[in-house]
XYZ file of C-alpha atoms in Angstrom:
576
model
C 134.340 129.860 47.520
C 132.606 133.025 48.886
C 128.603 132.494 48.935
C 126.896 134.546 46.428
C 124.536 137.340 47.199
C 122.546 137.568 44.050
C 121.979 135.284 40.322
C 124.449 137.488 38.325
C 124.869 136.539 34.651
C 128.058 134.733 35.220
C 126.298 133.022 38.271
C 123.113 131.637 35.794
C 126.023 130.950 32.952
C 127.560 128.848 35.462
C 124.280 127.049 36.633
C 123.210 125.622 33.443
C 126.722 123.888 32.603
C 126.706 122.459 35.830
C 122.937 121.242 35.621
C 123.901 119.829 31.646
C 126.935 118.166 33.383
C 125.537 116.814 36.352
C 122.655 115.364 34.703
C 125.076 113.641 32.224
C 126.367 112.061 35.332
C 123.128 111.207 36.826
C 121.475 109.852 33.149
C 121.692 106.588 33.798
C 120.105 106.186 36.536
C 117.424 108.767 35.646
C 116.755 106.351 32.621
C 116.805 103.404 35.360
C 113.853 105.006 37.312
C 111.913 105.713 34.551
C 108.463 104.187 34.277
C 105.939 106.663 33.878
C 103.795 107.491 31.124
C 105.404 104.655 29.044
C 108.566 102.682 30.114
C 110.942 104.370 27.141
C 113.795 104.613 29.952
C 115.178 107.868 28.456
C 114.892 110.641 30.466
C 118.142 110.955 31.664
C 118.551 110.642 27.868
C 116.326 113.322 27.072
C 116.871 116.046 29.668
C 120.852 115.912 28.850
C 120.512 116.575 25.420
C 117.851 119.424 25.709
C 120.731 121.055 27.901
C 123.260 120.238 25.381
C 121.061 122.375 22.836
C 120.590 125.196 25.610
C 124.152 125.139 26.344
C 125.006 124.794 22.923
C 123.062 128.235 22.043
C 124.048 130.101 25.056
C 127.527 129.585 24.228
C 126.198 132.155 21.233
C 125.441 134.652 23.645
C 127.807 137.356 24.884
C 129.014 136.072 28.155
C 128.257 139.372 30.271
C 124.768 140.218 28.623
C 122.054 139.221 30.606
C 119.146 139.507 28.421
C 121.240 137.790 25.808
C 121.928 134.824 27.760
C 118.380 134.550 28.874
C 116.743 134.687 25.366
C 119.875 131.942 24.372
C 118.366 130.126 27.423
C 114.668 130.305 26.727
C 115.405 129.417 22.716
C 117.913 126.858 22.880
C 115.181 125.257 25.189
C 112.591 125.432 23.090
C 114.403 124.112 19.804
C 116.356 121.408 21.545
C 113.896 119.790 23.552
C 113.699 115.863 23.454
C 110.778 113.507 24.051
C 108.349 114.570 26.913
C 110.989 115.304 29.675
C 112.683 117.737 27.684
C 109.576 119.534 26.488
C 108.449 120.436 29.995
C 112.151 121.392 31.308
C 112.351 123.423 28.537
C 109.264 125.214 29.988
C 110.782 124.837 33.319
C 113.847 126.724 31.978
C 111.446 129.276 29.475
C 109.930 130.077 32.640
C 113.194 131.237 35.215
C 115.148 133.025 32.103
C 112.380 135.022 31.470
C 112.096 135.834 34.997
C 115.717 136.271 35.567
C 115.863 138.748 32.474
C 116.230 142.315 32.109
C 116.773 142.778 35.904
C 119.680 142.988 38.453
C 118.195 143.216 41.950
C 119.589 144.063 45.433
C 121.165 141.064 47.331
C 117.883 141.893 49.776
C 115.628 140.630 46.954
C 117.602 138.347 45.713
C 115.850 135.227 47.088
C 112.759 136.850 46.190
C 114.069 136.870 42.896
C 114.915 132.796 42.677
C 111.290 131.649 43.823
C 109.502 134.141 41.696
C 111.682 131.953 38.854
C 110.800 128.989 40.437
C 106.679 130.042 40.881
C 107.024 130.800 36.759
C 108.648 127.960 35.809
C 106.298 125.598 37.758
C 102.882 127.697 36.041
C 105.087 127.164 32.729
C 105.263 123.107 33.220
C 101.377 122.921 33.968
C 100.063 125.312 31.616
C 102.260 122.578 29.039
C 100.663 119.616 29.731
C 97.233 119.007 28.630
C 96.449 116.576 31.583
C 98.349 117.462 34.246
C 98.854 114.581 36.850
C 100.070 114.849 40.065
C 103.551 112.809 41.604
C 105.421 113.475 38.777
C 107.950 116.532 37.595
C 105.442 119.000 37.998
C 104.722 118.257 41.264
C 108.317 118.407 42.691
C 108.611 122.034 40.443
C 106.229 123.291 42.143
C 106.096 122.473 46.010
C 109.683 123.531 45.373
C 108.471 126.926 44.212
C 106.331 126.947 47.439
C 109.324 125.724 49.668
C 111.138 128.820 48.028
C 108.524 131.103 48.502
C 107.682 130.582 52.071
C 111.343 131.170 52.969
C 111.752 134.080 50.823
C 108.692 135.451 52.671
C 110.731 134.925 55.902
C 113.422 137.224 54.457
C 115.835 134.440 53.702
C 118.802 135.330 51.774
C 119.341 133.911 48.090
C 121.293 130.522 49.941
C 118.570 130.602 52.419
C 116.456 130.454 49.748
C 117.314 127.696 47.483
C 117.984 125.068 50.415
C 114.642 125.965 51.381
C 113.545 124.242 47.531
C 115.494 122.311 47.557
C 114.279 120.603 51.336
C 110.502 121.248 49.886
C 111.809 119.386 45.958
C 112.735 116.519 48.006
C 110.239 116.074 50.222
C 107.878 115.716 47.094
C 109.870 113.843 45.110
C 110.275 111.074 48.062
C 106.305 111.389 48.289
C 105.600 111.087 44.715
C 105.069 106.887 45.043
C 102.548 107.642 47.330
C 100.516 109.919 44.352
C 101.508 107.078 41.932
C 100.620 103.374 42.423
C 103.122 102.793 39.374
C 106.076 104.362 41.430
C 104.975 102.600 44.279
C 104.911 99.127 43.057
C 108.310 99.591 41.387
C 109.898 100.671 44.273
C 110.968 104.118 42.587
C 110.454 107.744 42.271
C 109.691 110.128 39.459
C 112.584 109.956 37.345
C 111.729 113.609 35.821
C 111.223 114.963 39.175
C 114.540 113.643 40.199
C 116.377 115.477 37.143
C 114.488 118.514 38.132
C 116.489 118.154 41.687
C 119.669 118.121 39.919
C 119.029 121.749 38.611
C 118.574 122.893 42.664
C 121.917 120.840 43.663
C 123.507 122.557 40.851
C 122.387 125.858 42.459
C 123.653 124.849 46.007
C 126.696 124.160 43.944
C 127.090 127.572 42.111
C 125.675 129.579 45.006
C 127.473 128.282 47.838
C 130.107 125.547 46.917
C 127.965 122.539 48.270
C 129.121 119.714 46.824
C 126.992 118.020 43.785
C 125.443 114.600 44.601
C 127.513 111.575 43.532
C 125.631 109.326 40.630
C 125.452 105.031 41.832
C 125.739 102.249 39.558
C 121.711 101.824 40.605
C 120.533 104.961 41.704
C 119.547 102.655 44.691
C 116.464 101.196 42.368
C 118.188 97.515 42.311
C 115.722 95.219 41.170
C 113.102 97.098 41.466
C 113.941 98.582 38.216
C 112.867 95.305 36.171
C 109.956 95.277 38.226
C 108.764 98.789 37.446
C 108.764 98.139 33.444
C 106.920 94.898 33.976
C 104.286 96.379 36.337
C 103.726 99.511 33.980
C 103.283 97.202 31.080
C 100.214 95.954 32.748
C 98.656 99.252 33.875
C 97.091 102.030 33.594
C 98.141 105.465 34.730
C 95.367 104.967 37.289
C 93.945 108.632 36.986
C 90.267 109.240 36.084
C 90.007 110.326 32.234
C 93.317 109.196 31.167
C 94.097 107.008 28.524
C 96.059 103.156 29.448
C 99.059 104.726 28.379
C 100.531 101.088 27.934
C 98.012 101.461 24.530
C 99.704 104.545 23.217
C 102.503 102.646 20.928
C 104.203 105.743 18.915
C 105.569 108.588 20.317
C 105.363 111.768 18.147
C 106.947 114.869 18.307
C 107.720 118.379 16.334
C 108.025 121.670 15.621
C 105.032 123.457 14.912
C 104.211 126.704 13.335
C 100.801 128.158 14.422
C 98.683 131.165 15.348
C 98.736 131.237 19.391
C 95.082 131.721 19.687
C 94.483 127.986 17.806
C 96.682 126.415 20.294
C 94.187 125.376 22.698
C 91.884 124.170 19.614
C 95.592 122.071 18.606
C 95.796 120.826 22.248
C 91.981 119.409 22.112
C 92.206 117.744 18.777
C 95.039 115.722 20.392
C 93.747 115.118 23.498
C 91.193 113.371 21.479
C 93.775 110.465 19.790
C 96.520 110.525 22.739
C 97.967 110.897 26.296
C 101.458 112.477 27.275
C 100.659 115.641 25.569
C 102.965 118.461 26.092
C 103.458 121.307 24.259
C 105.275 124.792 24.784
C 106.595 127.542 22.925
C 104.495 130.621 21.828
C 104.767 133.614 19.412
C 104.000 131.270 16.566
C 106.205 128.479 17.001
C 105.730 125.442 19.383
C 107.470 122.593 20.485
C 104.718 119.686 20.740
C 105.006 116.017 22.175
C 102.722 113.220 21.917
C 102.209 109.440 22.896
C 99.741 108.191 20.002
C 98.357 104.990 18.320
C 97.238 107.365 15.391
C 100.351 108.756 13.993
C 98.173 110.021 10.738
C 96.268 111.679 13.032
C 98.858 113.425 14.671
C 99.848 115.397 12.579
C 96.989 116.312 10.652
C 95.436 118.018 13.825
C 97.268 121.147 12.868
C 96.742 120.901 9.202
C 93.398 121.667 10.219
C 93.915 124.543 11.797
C 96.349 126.561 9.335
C 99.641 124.825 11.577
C 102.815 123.475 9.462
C 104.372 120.735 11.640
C 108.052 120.280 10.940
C 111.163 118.275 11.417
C 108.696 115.423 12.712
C 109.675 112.412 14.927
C 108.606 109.500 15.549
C 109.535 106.820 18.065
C 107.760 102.976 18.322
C 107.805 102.614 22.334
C 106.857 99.098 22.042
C 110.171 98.228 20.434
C 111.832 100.224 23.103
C 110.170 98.465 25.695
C 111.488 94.762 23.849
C 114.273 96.343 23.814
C 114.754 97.125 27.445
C 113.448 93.668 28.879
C 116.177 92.163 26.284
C 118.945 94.037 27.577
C 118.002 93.555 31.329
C 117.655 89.603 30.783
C 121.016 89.746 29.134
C 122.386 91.104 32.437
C 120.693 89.028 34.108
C 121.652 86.099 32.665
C 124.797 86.600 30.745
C 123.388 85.651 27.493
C 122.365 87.344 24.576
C 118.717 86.792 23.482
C 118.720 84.984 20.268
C 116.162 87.646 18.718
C 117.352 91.153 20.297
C 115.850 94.324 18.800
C 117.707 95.999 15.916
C 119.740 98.602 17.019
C 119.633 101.316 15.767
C 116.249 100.952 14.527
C 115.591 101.564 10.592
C 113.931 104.847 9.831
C 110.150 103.511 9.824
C 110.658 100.629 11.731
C 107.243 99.304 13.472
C 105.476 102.672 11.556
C 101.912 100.989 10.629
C 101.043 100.530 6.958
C 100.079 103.642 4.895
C 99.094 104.154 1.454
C 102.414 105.371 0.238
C 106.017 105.176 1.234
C 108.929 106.644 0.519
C 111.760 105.235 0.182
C 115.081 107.479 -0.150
C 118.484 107.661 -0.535
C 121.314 109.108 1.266
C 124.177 109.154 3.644
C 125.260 110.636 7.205
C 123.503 110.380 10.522
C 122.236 113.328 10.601
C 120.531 112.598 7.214
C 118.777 109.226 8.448
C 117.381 110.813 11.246
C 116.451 113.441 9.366
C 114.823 111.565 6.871
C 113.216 109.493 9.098
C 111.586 112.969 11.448
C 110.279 113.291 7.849
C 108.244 110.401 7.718
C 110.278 108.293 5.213
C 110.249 104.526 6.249
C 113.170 102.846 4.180
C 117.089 104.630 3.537
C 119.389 103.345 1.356
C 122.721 103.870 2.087
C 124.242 106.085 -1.102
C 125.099 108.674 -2.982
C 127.632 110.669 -4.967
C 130.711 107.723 -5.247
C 128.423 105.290 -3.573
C 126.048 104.699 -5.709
C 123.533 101.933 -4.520
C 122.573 98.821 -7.092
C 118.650 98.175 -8.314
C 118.982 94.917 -5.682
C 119.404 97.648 -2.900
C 116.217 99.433 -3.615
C 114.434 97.128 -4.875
C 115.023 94.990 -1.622
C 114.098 98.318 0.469
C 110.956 98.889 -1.584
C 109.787 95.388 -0.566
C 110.494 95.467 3.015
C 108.019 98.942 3.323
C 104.920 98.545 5.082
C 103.318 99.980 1.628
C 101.879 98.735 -1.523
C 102.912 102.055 -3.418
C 106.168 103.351 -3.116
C 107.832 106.736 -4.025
C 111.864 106.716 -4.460
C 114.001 109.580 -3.915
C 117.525 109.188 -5.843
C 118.513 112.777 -4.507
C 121.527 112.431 -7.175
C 121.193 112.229 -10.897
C 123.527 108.858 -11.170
C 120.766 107.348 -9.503
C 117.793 108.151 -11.223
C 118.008 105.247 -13.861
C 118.826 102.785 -11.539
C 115.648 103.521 -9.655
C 113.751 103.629 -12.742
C 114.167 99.961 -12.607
C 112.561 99.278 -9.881
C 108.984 99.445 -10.885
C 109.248 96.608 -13.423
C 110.732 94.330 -11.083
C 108.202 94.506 -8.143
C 104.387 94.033 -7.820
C 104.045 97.006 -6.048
C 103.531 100.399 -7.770
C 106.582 102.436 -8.098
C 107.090 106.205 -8.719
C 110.659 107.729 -9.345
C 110.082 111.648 -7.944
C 114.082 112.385 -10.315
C 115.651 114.166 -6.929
C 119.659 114.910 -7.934
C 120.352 116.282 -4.538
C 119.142 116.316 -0.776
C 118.026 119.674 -0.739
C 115.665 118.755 -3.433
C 114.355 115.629 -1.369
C 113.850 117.036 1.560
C 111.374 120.020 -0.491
C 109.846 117.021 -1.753
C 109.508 115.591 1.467
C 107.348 118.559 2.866
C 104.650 117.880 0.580
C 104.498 114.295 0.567
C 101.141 112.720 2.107
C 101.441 108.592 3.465
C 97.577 108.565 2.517
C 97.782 109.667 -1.029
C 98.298 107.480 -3.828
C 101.563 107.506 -5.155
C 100.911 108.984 -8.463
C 99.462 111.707 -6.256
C 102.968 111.869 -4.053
C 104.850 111.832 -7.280
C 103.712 114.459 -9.097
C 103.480 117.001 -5.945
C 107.036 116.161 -4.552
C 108.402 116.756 -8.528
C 106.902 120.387 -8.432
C 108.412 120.605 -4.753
C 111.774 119.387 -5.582
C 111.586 121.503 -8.752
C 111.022 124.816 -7.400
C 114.449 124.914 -5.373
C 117.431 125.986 -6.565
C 120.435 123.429 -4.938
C 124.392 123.976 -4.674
C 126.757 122.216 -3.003
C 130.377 122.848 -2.318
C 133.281 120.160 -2.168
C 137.089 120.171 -2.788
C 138.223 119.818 -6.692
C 139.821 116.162 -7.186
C 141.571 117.047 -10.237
C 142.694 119.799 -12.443
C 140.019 121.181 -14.931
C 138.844 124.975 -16.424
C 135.440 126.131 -16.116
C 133.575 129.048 -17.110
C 132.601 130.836 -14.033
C 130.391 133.337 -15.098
C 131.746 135.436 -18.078
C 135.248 134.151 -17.220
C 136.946 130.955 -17.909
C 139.044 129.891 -14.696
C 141.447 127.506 -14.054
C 140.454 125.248 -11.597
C 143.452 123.730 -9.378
C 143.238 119.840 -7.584
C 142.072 121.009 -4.172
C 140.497 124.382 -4.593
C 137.086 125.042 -2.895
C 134.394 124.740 -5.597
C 130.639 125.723 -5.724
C 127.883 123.859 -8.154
C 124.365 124.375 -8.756
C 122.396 121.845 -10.915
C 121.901 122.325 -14.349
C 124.688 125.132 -14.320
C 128.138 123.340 -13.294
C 130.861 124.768 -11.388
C 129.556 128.595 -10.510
C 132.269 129.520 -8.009
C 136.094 128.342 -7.262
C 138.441 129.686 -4.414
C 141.307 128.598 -2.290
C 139.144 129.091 0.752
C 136.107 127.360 1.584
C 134.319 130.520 2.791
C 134.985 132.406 -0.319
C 133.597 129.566 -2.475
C 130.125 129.484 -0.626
C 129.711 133.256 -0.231
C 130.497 133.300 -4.093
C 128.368 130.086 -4.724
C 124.968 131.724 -2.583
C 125.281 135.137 -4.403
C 124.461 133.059 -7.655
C 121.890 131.116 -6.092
C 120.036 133.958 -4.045
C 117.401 136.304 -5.746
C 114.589 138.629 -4.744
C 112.050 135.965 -4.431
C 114.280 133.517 -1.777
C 112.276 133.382 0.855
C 114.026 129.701 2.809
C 117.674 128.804 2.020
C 118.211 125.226 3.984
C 121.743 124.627 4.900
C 122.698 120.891 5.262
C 126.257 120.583 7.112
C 128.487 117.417 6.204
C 131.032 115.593 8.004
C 133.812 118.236 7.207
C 131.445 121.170 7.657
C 133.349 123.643 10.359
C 131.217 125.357 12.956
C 132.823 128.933 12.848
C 132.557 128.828 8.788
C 128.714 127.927 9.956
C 128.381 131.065 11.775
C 129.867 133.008 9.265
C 127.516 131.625 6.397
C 124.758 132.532 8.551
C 125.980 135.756 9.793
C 126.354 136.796 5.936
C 123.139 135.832 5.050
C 121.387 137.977 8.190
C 123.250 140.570 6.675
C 123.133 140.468 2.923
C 119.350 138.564 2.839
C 117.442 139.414 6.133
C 114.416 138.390 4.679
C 115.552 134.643 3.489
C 114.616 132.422 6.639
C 117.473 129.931 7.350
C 117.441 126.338 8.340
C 120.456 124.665 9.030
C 120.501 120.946 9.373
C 123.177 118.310 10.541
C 123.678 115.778 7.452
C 127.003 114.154 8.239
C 127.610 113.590 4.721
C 130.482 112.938 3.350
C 132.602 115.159 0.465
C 130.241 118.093 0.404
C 130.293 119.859 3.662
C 127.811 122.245 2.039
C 124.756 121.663 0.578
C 122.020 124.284 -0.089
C 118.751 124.774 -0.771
C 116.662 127.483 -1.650
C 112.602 127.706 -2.472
């Protein structure tokens, strides 16, 4: 392949699949060499699904608009970062699209042009992290920057260029055990740093044809893997003013809407209860990352300061850490430890106790995680045909790390049997009488783990009150309904929409038509948030199109769209 003279937009489409692909390859072993802040072993892990979420989104953007793919690059970043790897390669990312954007340059300043992205996303990494600390991702970034620089200053052409960071990337990275005694007792490098390298091989790769770096079965760590986790379990991060970050047991992370000039007041309230702090984003919404014993804590810091944190998650690192020393004895030894961490972990699982907890109900992946971002600590598998038993909550109610518990049904056939519950347990429950998701996760937003339950009860009702819910599934049987002013026939597999407390308010042979029909009944002046929780048979182009109708029939109405997985009702929606 001819060597390109310049980044065009096909060029920088090109580069990001083949960084998302070839760190898919590599995440293994990027989770192998892993040891530093905590040993979570995920950022392999975390830095290939960030780039799934940029990819994902750029995929939006028309393929020969520049400025398009750029602000698909800079926001799928930003919303799809995971755990403290992806956070600061989503700045690293923020930092070249924005550089890259809004300008095609000569092929004479074309290298000029791929270490000025490089110098902006290293200042985008540090200005991220709270503490920065040197031998570790942001270190590599930026004496790769410098590498680029200095050959650009030379008058190096755009190839010239990025061999030049990439020479300089490596050269830190190999260094970095010498800036980190945990590295260099493990035997390892930076694991973030090395994903960061995989971005510059990627451009070799889409610049010039090199070849991309092969992944081995041990990144060459061998033992020294093992080795690292035990030796980091005993440390500290050895730098003056930081926290042991073998103490910080949760890690927390969300979305957080908030004034940019209170940032820095956000960033010092949680450099006050944690370590690994990283957060980016700007314009009033920020992607923020913590390691934290406080969890409470955590997310009240914004609270303070006008902020509403959202889609929260939470991760015990201890348990990942058991988790990892299980698995590696079991390779070791070929047996199975008799006590292995659950997997996957229970929403809640290892949370520490709190005044009130909620316990809820529902089905789907995407709803358990969701549920669990959300702060809820027990699920019960159920919902509409799979209705659970009073035995099933109750037994989830009693396993919370809570002496009060609030109950979600989030369906009406459930709201009796969790009525039960209350009389058959010494703790105090409260029944908040949810009939769908939508209304539990309104509820959700307002629910407090340090108020009494009572409290929690009567706050979530008036939450899950004030939305108006419909969902839209296939009709199992024949019936008639009265749609409005007209009584239809309804036919056995005709698209239906329902909203509670009204029945069936739309019917078509198309799903489309049934939730364009079903949103016009639903929608009124005062909408100002319409959720949108996808299900299992949810299809991604009738996605777009729900969305697309909405920017262009209710600008105003702000819309969330969540994965569920659910089963039978590929729609549900809620709007407050």
């Amino acid at each position: 392949m001819p060597t390109l003279e310049r980044i065009t937009t096909e060029a920088l489409r090109d580069l990001v699949v083949t960084f998302r692909d070839t760190v898919k390859v590599h995440a293994p072993g990027l989770n192998r060499l892993n040891v530093y802040p905590v040993p979570d072993g995920d950022t392999g892990t975390n830095m290939a699904r960030t780039l799934d979420a940029v990819v994902a989104e750029m995929e939006t953007a028309a393929a020969d608009d520049l400025d398009a793919t750029c602000d698909a690059i800079s926001h799928g970043s930003l919303m799809g970062a995971r755990g403290n790897s992806g956070v600061i390669l989503s700045q690293i990312l923020r930092g070249i699209a924005s550089t890259m954007k809004s300008m095609t340059v000569p092929a004479d300043e074309a290298g000029h042009r791929f270490a000025d992205a490089l110098q902006a996303a290293s200042t985008g990494a540090y200005q991220a992290v709270l503490k920065p600390i040197e031998g570790t991702i942001l270190t590599v970034v930026r004496e790769s920057a410098e590498g680029a620089k200095a050959a650009a200053n030379d008058g190096g052409t755009l190839i010239e260029v990025v061999r030049a960071a990439r020479r300089a990337g490596k050269t830190a990275l190999d260094n970095t055990p010498e800036q980190l005694p945990v590295l260099k007792d493990a035997g390892v490098v930076d694991a973030g740093g090395a994903g960061f390298l995989l971005l510059l091989d990627s451009a070799l790769y889409v610049v010039d044809g090199e070849p991309l770096p092969e992944a081995e079965p041990d990144d060459g760590t061998g033992g020294a893997v093992g080795a690292a986790f035990d030796a980091v379990a005993h440390r500290t991060s050895g730098v003056e003013g930081e926290l042991d970050v073998s103490e910080q047991r949760y890690e927390v992370m969300y979305f957080l809407d908030l004034d940019d000039e209170r940032i820095d007041e956000f960033k010092q309230g949680w450099g006050a209860i944690g370590d690994s702090i990283v957060v980016v984003g700007g314009e009033g919404l920020w992607n923020c990352h913590i390691h934290t014993n406080d969890i409470g804590a955590a997310i009240e810091v914004p609270l303070d300061l006008g902020g509403r944190p959202r889609k929260i998650r939470v991760t015990d690192l201890f348990e990942e850490v058991d988790e990892e020393h299980a698995k590696r004895e079991a390779q070791m030894t070929g047996i199975e430890p008799k006590h292995a961490p659950p997997h996957p972990a229970a929403p809640g699982a290892g949370l520490p106790p709190v005044t009130t907890a909620v316990v809820g109900v529902c089905t789907g992946d995407g709803l358990v995680e969701l549920f669990a971002q959300l702060g809820v600590q027990g699920v019960v598998t159920g919902g509409q045909t799979m209705n659970p038993s009073t035995a099933e909550l109750l037994d989830t109610v009693e396993h919370v790390n809570a002496d009060q518990v609030v109950i979600l049904p989030n369906n009406k056939n459930i709201i009796a049997v969790a009525e039960q519950v209350d009389a058959l347990t010494t703790k105090r429950v409260v029944v908040v009488p949810t009939r769908s998701m939508a209304e539990g996760l309104a509820a959700l937003v307002v629910y407090d783990p340090e108020a009494p339950c009572d409290v929690n009860g009567a706050e979530m009702t008036d939450a899950a009150e004030s939305v108006t819910t419909g969902e839209v599934t296939q009709a199992v049987r024949d019936t008639t309904a009265d749609i409005g002013d007209v009584k239809q026939d309804v036919k056995q597999g005709d698209w239906i929409g329902i909203v509670r407390g009204d029945g069936i308010v739309s019917c078509a042979t198309t799903q489309l038509e049934a939730i364009l029909n079903l949103l016009d009944t639903i929608i009124d002046d005062d909408a100002e948030l319409m959720t949108i929780i996808t299900g299992t048979d949810a299809d991604a182009h009738t996605t777009e199109a729900v969305t697309g109708w909405l920017g262009d029939h209710h600008a105003a109405v702000t819309v969330e769209v969540h994965v569920g997985g659910q089963p039978l009702y590929p729609y549900i929606f809620g709007v407050e």
